[in-house]
Coordinates of C-alpha atoms in Angstrom, one line a residue:
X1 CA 95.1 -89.7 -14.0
X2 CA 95.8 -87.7 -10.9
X3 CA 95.9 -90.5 -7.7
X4 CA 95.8 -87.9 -4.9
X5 CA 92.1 -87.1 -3.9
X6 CA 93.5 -84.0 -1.8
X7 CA 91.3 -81.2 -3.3
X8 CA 94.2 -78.2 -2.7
X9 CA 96.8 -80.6 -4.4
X10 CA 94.0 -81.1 -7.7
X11 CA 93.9 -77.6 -7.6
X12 CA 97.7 -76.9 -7.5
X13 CA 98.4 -79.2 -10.2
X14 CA 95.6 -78.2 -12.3
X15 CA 96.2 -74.4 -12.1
X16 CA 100.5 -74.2 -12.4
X17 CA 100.4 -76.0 -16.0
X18 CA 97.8 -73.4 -17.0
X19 CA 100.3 -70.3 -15.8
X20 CA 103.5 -71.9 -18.1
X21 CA 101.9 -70.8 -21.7
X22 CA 99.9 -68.1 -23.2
X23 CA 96.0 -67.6 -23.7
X24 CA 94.2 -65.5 -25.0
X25 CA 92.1 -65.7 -21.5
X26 CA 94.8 -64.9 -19.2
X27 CA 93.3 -62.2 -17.3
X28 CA 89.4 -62.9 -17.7
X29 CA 88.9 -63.5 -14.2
X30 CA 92.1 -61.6 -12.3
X31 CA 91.3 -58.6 -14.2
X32 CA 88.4 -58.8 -16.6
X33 CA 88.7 -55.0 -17.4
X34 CA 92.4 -55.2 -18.4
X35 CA 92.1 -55.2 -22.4
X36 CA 89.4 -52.3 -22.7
X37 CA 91.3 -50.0 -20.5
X38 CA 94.3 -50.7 -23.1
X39 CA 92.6 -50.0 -25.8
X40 CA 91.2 -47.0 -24.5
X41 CA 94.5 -45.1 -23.5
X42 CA 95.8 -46.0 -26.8
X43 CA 92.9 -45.0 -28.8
X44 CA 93.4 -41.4 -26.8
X45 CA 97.0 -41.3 -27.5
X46 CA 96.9 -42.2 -31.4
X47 CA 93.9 -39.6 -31.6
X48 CA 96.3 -37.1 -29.7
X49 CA 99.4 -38.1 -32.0
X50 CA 99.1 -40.4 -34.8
X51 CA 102.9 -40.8 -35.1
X52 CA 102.4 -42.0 -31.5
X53 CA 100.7 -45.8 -32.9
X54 CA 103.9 -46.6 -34.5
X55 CA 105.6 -45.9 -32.0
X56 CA 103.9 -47.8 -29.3
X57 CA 104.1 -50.8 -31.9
X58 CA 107.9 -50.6 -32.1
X59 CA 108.2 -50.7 -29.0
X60 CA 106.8 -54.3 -28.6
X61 CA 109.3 -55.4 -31.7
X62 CA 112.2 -53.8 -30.1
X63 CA 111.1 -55.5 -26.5
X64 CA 110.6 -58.8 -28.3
X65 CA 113.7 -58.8 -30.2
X66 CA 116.1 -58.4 -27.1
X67 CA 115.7 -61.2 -24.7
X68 CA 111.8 -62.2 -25.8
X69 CA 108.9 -60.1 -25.3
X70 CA 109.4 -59.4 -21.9
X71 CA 109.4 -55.6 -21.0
X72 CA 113.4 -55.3 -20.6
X73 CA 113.3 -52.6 -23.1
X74 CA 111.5 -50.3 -20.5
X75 CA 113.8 -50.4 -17.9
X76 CA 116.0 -47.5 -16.8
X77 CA 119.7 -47.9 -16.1
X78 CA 120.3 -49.9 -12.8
X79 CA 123.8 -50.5 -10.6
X80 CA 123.5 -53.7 -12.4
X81 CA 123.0 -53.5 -15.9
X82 CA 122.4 -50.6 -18.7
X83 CA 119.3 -50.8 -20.0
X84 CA 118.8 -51.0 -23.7
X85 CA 117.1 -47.2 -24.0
X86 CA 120.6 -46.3 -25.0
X87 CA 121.3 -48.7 -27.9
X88 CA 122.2 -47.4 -31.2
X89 CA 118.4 -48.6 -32.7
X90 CA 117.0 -46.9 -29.4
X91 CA 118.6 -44.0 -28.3
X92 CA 116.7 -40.8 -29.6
X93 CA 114.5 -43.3 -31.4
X94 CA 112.1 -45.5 -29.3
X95 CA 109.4 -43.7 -27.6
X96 CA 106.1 -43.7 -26.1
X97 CA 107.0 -44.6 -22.7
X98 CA 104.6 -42.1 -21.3
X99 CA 101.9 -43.9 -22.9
X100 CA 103.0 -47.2 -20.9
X101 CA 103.4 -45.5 -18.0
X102 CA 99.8 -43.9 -17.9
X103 CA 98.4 -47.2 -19.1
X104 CA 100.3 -49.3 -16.1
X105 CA 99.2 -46.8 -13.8
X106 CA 95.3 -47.2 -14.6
X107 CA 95.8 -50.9 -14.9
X108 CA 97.4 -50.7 -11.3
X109 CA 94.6 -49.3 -10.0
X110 CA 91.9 -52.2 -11.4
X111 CA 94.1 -54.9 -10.6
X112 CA 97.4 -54.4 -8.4
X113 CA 100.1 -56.2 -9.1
X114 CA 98.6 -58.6 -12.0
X115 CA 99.2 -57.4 -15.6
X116 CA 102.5 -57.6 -16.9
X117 CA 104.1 -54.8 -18.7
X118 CA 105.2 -57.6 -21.2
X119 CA 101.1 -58.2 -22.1
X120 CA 100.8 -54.2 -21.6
X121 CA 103.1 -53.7 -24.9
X122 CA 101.5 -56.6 -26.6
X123 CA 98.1 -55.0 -26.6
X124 CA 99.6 -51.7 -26.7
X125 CA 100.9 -53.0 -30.0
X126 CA 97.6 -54.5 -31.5
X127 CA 95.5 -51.4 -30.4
X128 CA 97.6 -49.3 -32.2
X129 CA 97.5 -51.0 -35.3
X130 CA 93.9 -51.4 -35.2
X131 CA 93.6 -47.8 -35.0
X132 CA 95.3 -47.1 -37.4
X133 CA 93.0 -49.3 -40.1
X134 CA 95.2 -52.0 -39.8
X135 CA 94.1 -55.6 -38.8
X136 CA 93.6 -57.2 -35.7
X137 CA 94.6 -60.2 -33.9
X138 CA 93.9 -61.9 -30.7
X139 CA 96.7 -61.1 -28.6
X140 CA 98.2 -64.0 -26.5
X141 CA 98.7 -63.1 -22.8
X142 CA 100.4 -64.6 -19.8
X143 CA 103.7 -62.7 -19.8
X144 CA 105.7 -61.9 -17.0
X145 CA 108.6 -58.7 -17.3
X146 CA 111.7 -59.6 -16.8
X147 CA 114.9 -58.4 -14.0
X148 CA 117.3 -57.2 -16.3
X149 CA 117.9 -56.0 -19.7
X150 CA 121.0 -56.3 -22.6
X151 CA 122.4 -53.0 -24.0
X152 CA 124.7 -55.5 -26.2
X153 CA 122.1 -57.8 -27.2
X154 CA 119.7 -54.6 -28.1
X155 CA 123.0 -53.4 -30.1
X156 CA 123.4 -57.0 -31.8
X157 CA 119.9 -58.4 -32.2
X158 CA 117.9 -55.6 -33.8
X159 CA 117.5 -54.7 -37.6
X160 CA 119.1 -51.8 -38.8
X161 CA 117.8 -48.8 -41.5
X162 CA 121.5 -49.6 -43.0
X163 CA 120.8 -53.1 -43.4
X164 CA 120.9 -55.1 -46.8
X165 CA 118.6 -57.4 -48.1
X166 CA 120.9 -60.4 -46.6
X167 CA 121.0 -58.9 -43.1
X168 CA 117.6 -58.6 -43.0
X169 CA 117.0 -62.1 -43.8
X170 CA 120.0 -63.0 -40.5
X171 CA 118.7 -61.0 -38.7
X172 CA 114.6 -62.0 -38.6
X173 CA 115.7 -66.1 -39.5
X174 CA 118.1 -65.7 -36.2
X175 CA 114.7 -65.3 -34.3
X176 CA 112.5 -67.7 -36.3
X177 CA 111.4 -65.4 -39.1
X178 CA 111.1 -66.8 -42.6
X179 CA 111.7 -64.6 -45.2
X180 CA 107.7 -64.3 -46.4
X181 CA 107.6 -63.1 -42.2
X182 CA 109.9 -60.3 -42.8
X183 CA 108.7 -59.2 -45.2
X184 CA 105.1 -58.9 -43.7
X185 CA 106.5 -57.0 -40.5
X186 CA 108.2 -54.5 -42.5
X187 CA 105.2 -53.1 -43.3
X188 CA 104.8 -51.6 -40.0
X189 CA 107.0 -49.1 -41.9
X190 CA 103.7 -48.1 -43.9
X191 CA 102.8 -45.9 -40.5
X192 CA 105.7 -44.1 -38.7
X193 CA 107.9 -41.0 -39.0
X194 CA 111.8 -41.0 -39.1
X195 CA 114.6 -38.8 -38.4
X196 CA 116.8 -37.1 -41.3
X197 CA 119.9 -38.9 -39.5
X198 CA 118.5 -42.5 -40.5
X199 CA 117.7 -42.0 -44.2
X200 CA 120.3 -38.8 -45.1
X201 CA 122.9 -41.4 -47.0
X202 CA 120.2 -42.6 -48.9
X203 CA 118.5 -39.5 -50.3
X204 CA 121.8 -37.9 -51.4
X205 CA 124.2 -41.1 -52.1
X206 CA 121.9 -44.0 -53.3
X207 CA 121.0 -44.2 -56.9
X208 CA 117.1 -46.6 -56.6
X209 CA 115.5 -44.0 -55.3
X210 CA 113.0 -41.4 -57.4
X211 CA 114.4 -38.4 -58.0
X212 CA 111.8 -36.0 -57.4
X213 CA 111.7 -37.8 -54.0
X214 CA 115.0 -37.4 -53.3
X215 CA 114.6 -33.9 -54.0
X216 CA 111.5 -33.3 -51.9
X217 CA 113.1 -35.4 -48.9
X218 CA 116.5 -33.1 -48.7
X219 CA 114.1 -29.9 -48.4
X220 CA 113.4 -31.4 -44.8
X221 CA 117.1 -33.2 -44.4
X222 CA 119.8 -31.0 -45.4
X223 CA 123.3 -32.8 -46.2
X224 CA 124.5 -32.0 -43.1
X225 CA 122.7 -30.9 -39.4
X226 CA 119.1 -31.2 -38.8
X227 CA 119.3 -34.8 -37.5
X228 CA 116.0 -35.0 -35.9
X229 CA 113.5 -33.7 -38.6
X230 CA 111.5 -36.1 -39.3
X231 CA 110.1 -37.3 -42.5
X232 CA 107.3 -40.3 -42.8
X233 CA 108.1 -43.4 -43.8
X234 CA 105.1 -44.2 -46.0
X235 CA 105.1 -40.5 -48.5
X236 CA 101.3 -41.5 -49.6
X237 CA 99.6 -42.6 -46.1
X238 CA 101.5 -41.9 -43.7
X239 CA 98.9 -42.5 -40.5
X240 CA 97.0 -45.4 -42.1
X241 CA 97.7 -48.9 -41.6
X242 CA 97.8 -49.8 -44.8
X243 CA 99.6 -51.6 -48.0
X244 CA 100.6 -48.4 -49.8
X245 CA 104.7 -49.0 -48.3
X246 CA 104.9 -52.1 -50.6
X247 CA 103.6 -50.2 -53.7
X248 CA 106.3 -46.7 -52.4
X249 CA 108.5 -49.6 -52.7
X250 CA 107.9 -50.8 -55.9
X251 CA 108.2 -47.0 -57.3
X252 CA 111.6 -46.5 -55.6
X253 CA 110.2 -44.6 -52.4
X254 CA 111.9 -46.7 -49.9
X255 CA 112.6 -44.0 -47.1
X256 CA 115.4 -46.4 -45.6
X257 CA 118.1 -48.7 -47.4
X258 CA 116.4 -51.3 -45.7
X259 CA 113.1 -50.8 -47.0
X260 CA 114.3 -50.5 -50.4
X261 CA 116.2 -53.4 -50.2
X262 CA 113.2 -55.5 -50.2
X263 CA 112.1 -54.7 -53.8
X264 CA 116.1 -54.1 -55.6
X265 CA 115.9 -56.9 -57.7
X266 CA 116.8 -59.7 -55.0
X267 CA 114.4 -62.9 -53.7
X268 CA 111.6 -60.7 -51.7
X269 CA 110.4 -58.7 -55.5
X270 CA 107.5 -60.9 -55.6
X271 CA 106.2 -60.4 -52.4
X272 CA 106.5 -57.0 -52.4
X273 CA 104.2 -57.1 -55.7
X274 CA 101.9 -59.5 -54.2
X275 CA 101.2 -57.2 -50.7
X276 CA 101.2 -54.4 -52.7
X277 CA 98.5 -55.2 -55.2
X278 CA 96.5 -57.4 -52.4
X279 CA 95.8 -55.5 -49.3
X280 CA 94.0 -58.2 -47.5
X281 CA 96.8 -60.9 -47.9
X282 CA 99.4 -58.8 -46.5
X283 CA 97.0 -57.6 -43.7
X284 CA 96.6 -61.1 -43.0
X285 CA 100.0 -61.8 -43.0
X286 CA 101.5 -59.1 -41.0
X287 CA 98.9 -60.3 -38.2
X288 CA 100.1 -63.9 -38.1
X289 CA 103.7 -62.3 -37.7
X290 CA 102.9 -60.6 -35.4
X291 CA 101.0 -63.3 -33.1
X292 CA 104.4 -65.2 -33.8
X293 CA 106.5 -62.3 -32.8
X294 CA 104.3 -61.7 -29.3
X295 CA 105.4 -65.7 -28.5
X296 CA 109.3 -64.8 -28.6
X297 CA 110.5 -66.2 -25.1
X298 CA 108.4 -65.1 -23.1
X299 CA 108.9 -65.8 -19.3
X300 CA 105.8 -67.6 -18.0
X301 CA 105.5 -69.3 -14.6
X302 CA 107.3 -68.3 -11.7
X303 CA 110.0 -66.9 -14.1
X304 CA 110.5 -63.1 -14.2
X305 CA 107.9 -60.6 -11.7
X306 CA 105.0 -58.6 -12.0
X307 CA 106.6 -55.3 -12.6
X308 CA 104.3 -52.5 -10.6
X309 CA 106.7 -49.7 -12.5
X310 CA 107.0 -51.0 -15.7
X311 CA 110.9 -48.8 -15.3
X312 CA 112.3 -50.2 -12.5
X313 CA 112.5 -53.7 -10.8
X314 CA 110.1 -54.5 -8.1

């Protein structure tokens, strides 16, 4: 029971507890508009591009994955610290920046200085999905961005295309993944495109992969040159948001090591089998992880700033 009948110090202790966790609800009052001028910049953007969905959605894994979900992956280079941009999983890969940036900009002008870029790339994230045919989720909000990034941690803390089955497993259980999780946000793969460079060993040196393939993949990704041709990551839908990645998989059409890795005869067969014969249960799935992968450290509070460039520090 609160003993002090001051009506300013009720308020104050009412209103700071609300500010240190996430709700769906964050902005209903400070900026009621915030989650329909998302979606309709991303709805633009994915109509403009439909590569450009995936893209905006990685961009909220590879923020949350480095230092929580907390915008450090947008920031540029500073006397202080190099960004992550330039990581090996980012650099010539991550994009859709522009999107942000022209979502910021109108969100700036309903409500300065209130919505985080953190919450910006959590919606981003959803919208796109939802675009896409995918599912939906209520998106928890009440981040704030933080004041610096980690080129290391970006380098040490992100899943690579190279990665085996075990490292996989490392890497999403070192952030509080189960296995069955992982397995669920690897379908984002099932909407994307992907350079030559990330998938070339695979198509000419691996041996689980369909031949005809193979074959129809090195048309596009010679042996050697032609990094940046890009090739989709799911060969039978490659703009719907979909379970057709998990039954590629199970026909040896993994574009990446990684993917493939996920159906080679190790612990995560069966679930491969059951998302790709049951749509809805990996649909539901892949939301839950991602509600769970949106609550990664997030800096709440008086912790972090309202970024008003979602680049550079305030």
């Amino acid at each position: 029971m609160i003993s002090k009948t001051n009506n300013l110090e009720n308020l104050i202790l009412i209103v700071i507890p609300s500010q240190s966790q996430l709700s769906s609800d964050f902005y209903s009052t400070t900026c009621p508009n915030v989650l329909s001028t998302i979606k309709t910049q991303v709805d633009s953007a994915v109509n403009n591009e439909p590569r450009m969905g995936a893209s905006l959605l990685r961009l909220h894994f590879h923020d949350c994955f480095v230092q929580g979900c907390d915008a450090s992956v947008l920031l540029d280079d500073t006397s202080n610290f190099t960004g992550e941009k330039t990581a090996g999983p980012n650099a010539n890969s991550i994009r859709g920046f522009e999107v942000i940036d022209t979502i910021k900009s109108q969100v700036e002008s309903l409500c300065p200085g209130v919505v985080s870029c953190a919450d910006i790339l959590a919606v981003a994230a959803r919208d796109s999905v939802v675009a896409l045919g995918g599912p939906s989720w209520t998106v928890q909000l009440g981040r704030r961005d933080s004041t610096t990034a980690s080129l290391s941690s970006a380098n040490s803390d992100l899943p690579g295309f190279s990665f085996d089955l075990s490292q996989l497993i490392t890497a999403f259980s070192n952030k509080g993944f189960t296995t069955q999780e992982m397995v669920a946000l690897s379908g984002a793969h099932t909407i994307g495109e992907a350079r030559c460079v990330t998938f070339r060993q695979r198509i000419y040196n691996e041996s689980n992969i369909d031949s005809s393939y193979a074959t129809s993949l090195q048309a596009n990704c010679p042996s050697v040159g032609d990094d940046s041709n890009l090739s989709p990551i799911d060969t039978t839908t490659p703009t719907t948001f979909d379970n057709a990645y998990f039954k590629n998989l199970q026909s040896q059409k993994g574009l990446f090591h990684s993917d493939q890795q996920l159906f080679n005869g190790g612990s995560t067969d069966s679930q491969v089998t059951s998302y790709g014969s049951d749509a809805q249960t990996f649909a539901t799935d892949f939301a839950n992880a991602m509600l769970k992968m949106g609550n990664l450290s997030p800096l709440t509070g008086t912790t972090g700033q309202i970024r008003t460039n979602c680049a550079k520090i305030n």
